[in-house]
Tab-separated table of C-alpha atoms in Angstrom:
chain	number	residue	atom	x	y	z
A	1249	MET	CA	69.632	118.700	92.237
A	1250	ARG	CA	69.865	120.038	88.685
A	1251	ALA	CA	73.211	121.603	87.798
A	1252	GLY	CA	73.863	123.994	84.946
A	1253	LEU	CA	77.388	124.136	83.493
A	1254	VAL	CA	78.130	127.463	81.806
A	1255	GLN	CA	80.619	127.289	78.916
A	1256	LEU	CA	82.172	130.617	77.900
A	1257	THR	CA	84.548	132.172	75.391
A	1258	VAL	CA	85.797	135.157	77.360
A	1259	THR	CA	88.050	137.965	76.143
A	1260	ASP	CA	90.619	139.914	78.147
A	1261	ASP	CA	87.986	142.564	78.987
A	1262	PRO	CA	85.944	141.854	82.151
A	1263	GLY	CA	83.379	144.501	81.255
A	1264	GLN	CA	82.715	142.830	77.911
A	1265	ASN	CA	82.510	139.349	79.429
A	1266	LEU	CA	80.147	140.076	82.316
A	1267	PRO	CA	76.857	140.575	80.388
A	1268	VAL	CA	77.418	137.325	78.496
A	1269	THR	CA	78.071	135.432	81.719
A	1270	LEU	CA	74.988	136.896	83.399
A	1271	SER	CA	72.851	135.906	80.412
A	1272	HIS	CA	74.034	132.283	80.599
A	1273	ILE	CA	73.408	132.203	84.351
A	1274	ALA	CA	69.868	133.442	83.784
A	1275	THR	CA	69.368	130.714	81.159
A	1276	ALA	CA	70.602	128.090	83.617
A	1277	ALA	CA	68.302	129.318	86.367
A	1278	THR	CA	65.304	129.468	84.021
A	1279	GLY	CA	66.080	125.888	83.013
A	1280	GLY	CA	65.709	124.743	86.609
A	1281	ALA	CA	69.332	124.596	87.724
A	1282	GLY	CA	69.721	125.171	91.447
A	1283	PHE	CA	73.491	124.862	91.169
A	1284	VAL	CA	75.140	126.856	88.388
A	1285	LEU	CA	78.857	126.686	87.602
A	1286	THR	CA	81.048	128.946	85.455
A	1287	PRO	CA	84.579	128.193	84.156
A	1288	GLU	CA	88.020	129.215	85.307
A	1289	CYS	CA	88.894	132.834	84.396
A	1290	THR	CA	85.244	133.882	84.275
A	1291	ASN	CA	86.154	137.572	84.367
A	1292	ALA	CA	89.056	137.597	81.851
A	1293	LEU	CA	91.619	135.431	80.100
A	1294	SER	CA	94.911	136.989	78.998
A	1295	SER	CA	98.617	136.275	78.797
A	1296	ASN	CA	99.377	140.018	79.150
A	1297	ARG	CA	99.999	140.483	82.865
A	1298	ALA	CA	100.364	144.260	82.581
A	1299	ARG	CA	96.980	144.552	80.899
A	1300	LEU	CA	95.379	142.319	83.509
A	1301	ARG	CA	96.832	144.490	86.262
A	1302	SER	CA	95.062	147.481	84.739
A	1303	LEU	CA	91.725	145.614	84.555
A	1304	LEU	CA	91.542	143.406	87.655
A	1305	HIS	CA	90.378	144.368	91.153
A	1306	PRO	CA	90.723	143.044	94.700
A	1307	GLU	CA	87.949	140.685	95.773
A	1308	GLU	CA	86.329	143.375	97.922
A	1309	THR	CA	85.759	145.760	95.004
A	1310	ASP	CA	85.611	143.445	91.987
A	1311	PRO	CA	82.594	144.454	89.860
A	1312	THR	CA	82.255	141.012	88.263
A	1313	LEU	CA	82.015	139.350	91.664
A	1314	ALA	CA	79.520	141.936	92.897
A	1315	ALA	CA	77.313	141.334	89.863
A	1316	LEU	CA	77.543	137.557	90.216
A	1317	ARG	CA	76.575	137.765	93.882
A	1318	GLU	CA	73.547	139.824	92.882
A	1319	ALA	CA	72.674	137.257	90.210
A	1320	ALA	CA	72.817	134.373	92.685
A	1321	ALA	CA	70.457	136.222	95.015
A	1322	LYS	CA	68.150	137.302	92.183
A	1323	HIS	CA	67.762	133.755	90.862
A	1324	GLY	CA	67.947	132.020	94.262
A	1325	ILE	CA	70.728	129.669	93.143
A	1326	TRP	CA	74.005	128.288	94.381
A	1327	LEU	CA	76.619	129.733	92.048
A	1328	LEU	CA	80.142	128.401	91.684
A	1329	VAL	CA	82.235	131.120	90.091
A	1330	GLY	CA	84.833	128.824	88.537
A	1331	SER	CA	87.538	131.375	89.157
A	1332	LEU	CA	88.266	135.070	88.983
A	1333	GLY	CA	91.607	136.751	88.542
A	1334	LEU	CA	91.912	139.075	91.531
A	1335	LEU	CA	94.493	141.581	92.726
A	1336	THR	CA	96.236	140.750	95.995
A	1337	THR	CA	98.394	142.598	98.488
A	1338	ASP	CA	101.302	140.191	97.997
A	1339	ALA	CA	104.683	141.895	97.840
A	1340	ASP	CA	105.510	140.212	94.519
A	1341	GLY	CA	102.335	141.580	92.936
A	1342	ARG	CA	100.962	138.259	91.730
A	1343	PHE	CA	97.216	137.756	91.299
A	1344	ALA	CA	94.955	135.170	92.936
A	1345	ASN	CA	93.191	132.581	90.764
A	1346	ARG	CA	90.215	132.172	93.087
A	1347	SER	CA	87.128	129.976	92.880
A	1348	LEU	CA	84.148	131.219	94.895
A	1349	LEU	CA	80.938	129.477	95.917
A	1350	ILE	CA	78.062	131.926	96.350
A	1351	ALA	CA	74.948	131.017	98.320
A	1352	PRO	CA	71.377	131.880	97.219
A	1353	SER	CA	71.522	134.793	99.653
A	1354	GLY	CA	74.346	136.313	97.616
A	1355	ASP	CA	76.848	135.700	100.408
A	1356	ILE	CA	80.229	134.117	99.660
A	1357	HIS	CA	79.989	130.619	101.130
A	1358	ALA	CA	83.509	129.351	100.336
A	1359	ARG	CA	86.747	130.391	98.619
A	1360	TYR	CA	89.498	128.306	97.063
A	1361	ASP	CA	92.759	129.571	95.555
A	1362	LYS	CA	94.106	127.276	92.832
A	1363	ILE	CA	96.985	125.253	94.280
A	1364	HIS	CA	98.771	123.890	91.209
A	1365	MET	CA	100.153	126.335	88.656
A	1366	PHE	CA	100.187	125.563	84.923
A	1367	ASP	CA	103.926	125.948	84.187
A	1368	VAL	CA	104.392	123.795	81.094
A	1369	ASN	CA	105.901	123.606	77.601
A	1370	VAL	CA	103.067	122.125	75.564
A	1371	SER	CA	104.962	122.725	72.320
A	1372	GLU	CA	107.540	125.113	70.880
A	1373	THR	CA	104.815	127.723	70.440
A	1374	GLU	CA	102.621	126.836	73.443
A	1375	VAL	CA	104.504	127.789	76.620
A	1376	TYR	CA	102.740	128.728	79.855
A	1377	ARG	CA	104.071	130.085	83.150
A	1378	GLU	CA	101.009	130.637	85.290
A	1379	SER	CA	103.118	131.081	88.417
A	1380	ALA	CA	104.712	134.196	86.887
A	1381	GLY	CA	101.425	136.051	87.263
A	1382	TYR	CA	99.432	134.070	89.817
A	1383	ARG	CA	100.362	132.976	93.312
A	1384	PRO	CA	99.509	129.362	94.207
A	1385	GLY	CA	97.094	128.578	97.004
A	1386	ASN	CA	98.060	126.248	99.839
A	1387	ARG	CA	94.763	125.011	101.298
A	1388	ALA	CA	92.334	122.380	100.057
A	1389	VAL	CA	88.685	123.369	100.494
A	1390	LEU	CA	85.715	121.127	101.270
A	1391	THR	CA	82.456	122.981	101.882
A	1392	ASP	CA	79.060	121.784	103.066
A	1393	THR	CA	75.831	122.888	101.376
A	1394	PRO	CA	72.228	121.767	101.893
A	1395	PHE	CA	72.434	119.562	98.803
A	1396	ALA	CA	75.985	118.130	98.893
A	1397	LYS	CA	79.498	118.334	100.260
A	1398	ILE	CA	81.620	119.988	97.589
A	1399	GLY	CA	85.361	119.763	97.041
A	1400	MET	CA	86.646	122.789	95.132
A	1401	THR	CA	89.513	122.542	92.630
A	1402	VAL	CA	90.559	124.403	89.462
A	1403	CYS	CA	91.865	123.189	86.076
A	1404	TYR	CA	95.500	121.990	86.350
A	1405	ASP	CA	94.707	120.597	89.816
A	1406	VAL	CA	93.082	117.675	87.969
A	1407	ARG	CA	96.530	116.176	87.297
A	1408	PHE	CA	97.189	115.724	91.030
A	1409	PRO	CA	95.001	112.825	92.210
A	1410	HIS	CA	96.116	112.991	95.847
A	1411	LEU	CA	94.184	116.275	96.203
A	1412	TYR	CA	90.965	114.642	95.019
A	1413	ARG	CA	91.459	111.574	97.172
A	1414	ARG	CA	91.892	113.727	100.256
A	1415	LEU	CA	88.736	115.679	99.453
A	1416	ALA	CA	86.760	112.471	98.877
A	1417	LYS	CA	88.029	110.824	102.058
A	1418	SER	CA	87.007	113.974	103.916
A	1419	GLY	CA	83.435	113.579	102.669
A	1420	ALA	CA	83.184	115.246	99.248
A	1421	GLN	CA	80.300	114.055	97.069
A	1422	ILE	CA	80.777	116.553	94.232
A	1423	LEU	CA	84.171	117.717	92.966
A	1424	THR	CA	84.251	120.898	90.897
A	1425	VAL	CA	86.917	121.356	88.212
A	1426	PRO	CA	86.285	124.661	86.405
A	1427	ALA	CA	88.878	125.047	83.680
A	1428	ALA	CA	90.420	126.963	80.809
A	1429	PHE	CA	92.089	123.840	79.463
A	1430	ASN	CA	94.574	124.235	76.634
A	1431	HIS	CA	93.224	122.957	73.301
A	1432	ILE	CA	96.176	120.603	72.753
A	1433	THR	CA	96.282	118.975	76.177
A	1434	GLY	CA	92.498	119.088	76.325
A	1435	ALA	CA	92.130	116.946	73.232
A	1436	ALA	CA	94.635	114.460	74.635
A	1437	HIS	CA	93.812	114.318	78.356
A	1438	TRP	CA	90.752	116.293	79.517
A	1439	GLU	CA	88.060	113.588	79.507
A	1440	THR	CA	90.437	110.853	80.624
A	1441	LEU	CA	91.651	112.818	83.644
A	1442	LEU	CA	88.152	113.799	84.738
A	1443	ARG	CA	86.814	110.260	84.410
A	1444	ALA	CA	89.790	108.959	86.369
A	1445	ARG	CA	89.167	111.405	89.222
A	1446	ALA	CA	85.494	110.343	89.334
A	1447	ILE	CA	86.316	106.624	89.323
A	1448	GLU	CA	89.047	106.960	91.959
A	1449	THR	CA	86.860	108.932	94.361
A	1450	GLY	CA	83.300	107.800	93.664
A	1451	CYS	CA	82.304	111.475	93.307
A	1452	PHE	CA	80.376	113.430	90.738
A	1453	ILE	CA	82.742	115.626	88.718
A	1454	LEU	CA	81.399	118.932	87.399
A	1455	ALA	CA	83.813	120.672	85.046
A	1456	PRO	CA	82.608	123.864	83.321
A	1457	ALA	CA	85.111	125.016	80.721
A	1458	GLN	CA	86.265	127.845	78.518
A	1459	THR	CA	86.054	127.151	74.795
A	1460	GLY	CA	87.318	128.410	71.453
A	1461	PHE	CA	89.537	131.352	70.569
A	1462	HIS	CA	89.969	134.078	73.184
A	1463	PRO	CA	90.966	137.369	71.580
A	1464	GLU	CA	93.343	139.649	73.435
A	1465	HIS	CA	94.419	143.254	73.162
A	1466	GLU	CA	96.875	143.907	70.315
A	1467	GLY	CA	95.637	140.946	68.277
A	1468	LYS	CA	96.978	138.116	70.416
A	1469	GLY	CA	94.945	135.285	71.850
A	1470	ARG	CA	94.778	131.648	72.843
A	1471	ARG	CA	92.573	128.611	72.350
A	1472	THR	CA	90.828	126.428	74.885
A	1473	HIS	CA	89.329	122.977	74.551
A	1474	GLY	CA	85.699	123.410	75.646
A	1475	HIS	CA	83.764	120.185	76.289
A	1476	SER	CA	82.427	121.056	79.735
A	1477	LEU	CA	81.788	117.673	81.308
A	1478	ALA	CA	79.664	116.123	84.016
A	1479	ILE	CA	80.926	112.706	85.131
A	1480	ALA	CA	79.075	110.178	87.295
A	1481	PRO	CA	80.715	108.489	90.315
A	1482	TRP	CA	81.036	105.264	88.288
A	1483	GLY	CA	82.866	107.139	85.533
A	1484	GLU	CA	80.168	107.602	82.880
A	1485	VAL	CA	80.038	110.877	80.968
A	1486	LEU	CA	76.627	112.335	81.788
A	1487	ALA	CA	76.942	115.481	79.687
A	1488	ASP	CA	79.398	116.974	77.181
A	1489	ALA	CA	78.907	120.595	76.105
A	1490	GLY	CA	80.873	120.360	72.868
A	1491	THR	CA	82.731	123.442	71.664
A	1492	GLU	CA	80.182	126.276	71.507
A	1493	PRO	CA	79.349	128.685	74.373
A	1494	CYS	CA	76.230	127.318	76.044
A	1495	VAL	CA	74.578	126.028	79.196
A	1496	THR	CA	74.540	122.267	79.755
A	1497	PHE	CA	72.153	120.720	82.268
A	1498	VAL	CA	72.624	117.579	84.328
A	1499	ASP	CA	70.491	116.064	87.097
A	1500	LEU	CA	72.450	114.697	90.047
A	1501	ASP	CA	71.311	111.830	92.285
A	1502	LEU	CA	73.699	111.686	95.238
A	1503	ASP	CA	72.616	108.109	95.965
A	1504	GLU	CA	74.892	107.236	93.037
A	1505	VAL	CA	77.878	108.295	95.174
A	1506	THR	CA	76.917	105.805	97.874
A	1507	LYS	CA	76.292	103.057	95.317
A	1508	ALA	CA	79.609	103.524	93.526
A	1509	ARG	CA	81.592	103.515	96.767
A	1510	ALA	CA	79.774	100.411	98.008
A	1511	ARG	CA	80.620	98.516	94.807
A	1512	ILE	CA	84.328	99.368	95.011
A	1513	PRO	CA	85.200	100.763	98.456
A	1514	SER	CA	88.754	101.731	97.538
A	1515	LEU	CA	88.642	104.885	99.680
A	1516	SER	CA	88.754	102.598	102.728
A	1517	HIS	CA	91.487	100.313	101.378
A	1518	ASP	CA	94.558	102.536	101.745
A	1519	ARG	CA	97.566	100.832	103.282
A	1520	ASP	CA	100.792	102.244	104.617
A	1521	PHE	CA	103.939	101.224	102.771
A	1522	THR	CA	107.587	102.122	102.525
A	1523	GLY	CA	109.793	103.290	99.628
A	1524	PRO	CA	110.883	104.424	97.248
A	1525	ASP	CA	112.637	107.497	98.572
A	1526	PRO	CA	111.908	110.674	96.581
């Protein structure tokens, strides 16, 4: 299976972002990718919750999702939409940060709502409270496709290895980590965390990312790290997209999952233990 990782620099305007995303997907399909992946926040990236509320839609009527479903069917590809910001019916008004796997028919094959929220103080000027605008999910998702069993995660999830171990022990061969990783923490931790998750689980890691400066309404904006990565089950970096918007291709041989797990079968070596108390 050839995978195509789409790296984007989205704005806070879904209508402006969609044609760029569709163009990259077409490039990936033309290049032979049967599995195409986009980053977290494919439709829009913004810290202005009020503006997002005026631009986002529920899943059922979201124009970005409708267009991406049409693209998957047009190109006959499996398409992982890294995530979309979507309106919900929750009483507190928070959005969903939802990753969707679309089949070549255009049907939605699987959904995953990001579990872990990015509530951090990176520096005095870099403060994030994702949970203020987005509700956390509560269900891990493993989905079966004709080419692999896929465990779906999003961005900040990568810092919680127990999630990845559970997915791997349940049969995952590929773990997806679409992201809009902060440029500071990305430089420090992004590759290390992804390689660790691959080594611990013996899975392929596919991590399409946002990159560069993302302009927002009223002159604001934020920066993301880029460097979409594909990691082998033994921990080698197979592909690094750098920092420009692009499509990066990688060919996956799932026999490498079996080989890595046979060399170090740590997924079967768990032992019960006691202490310390939390």
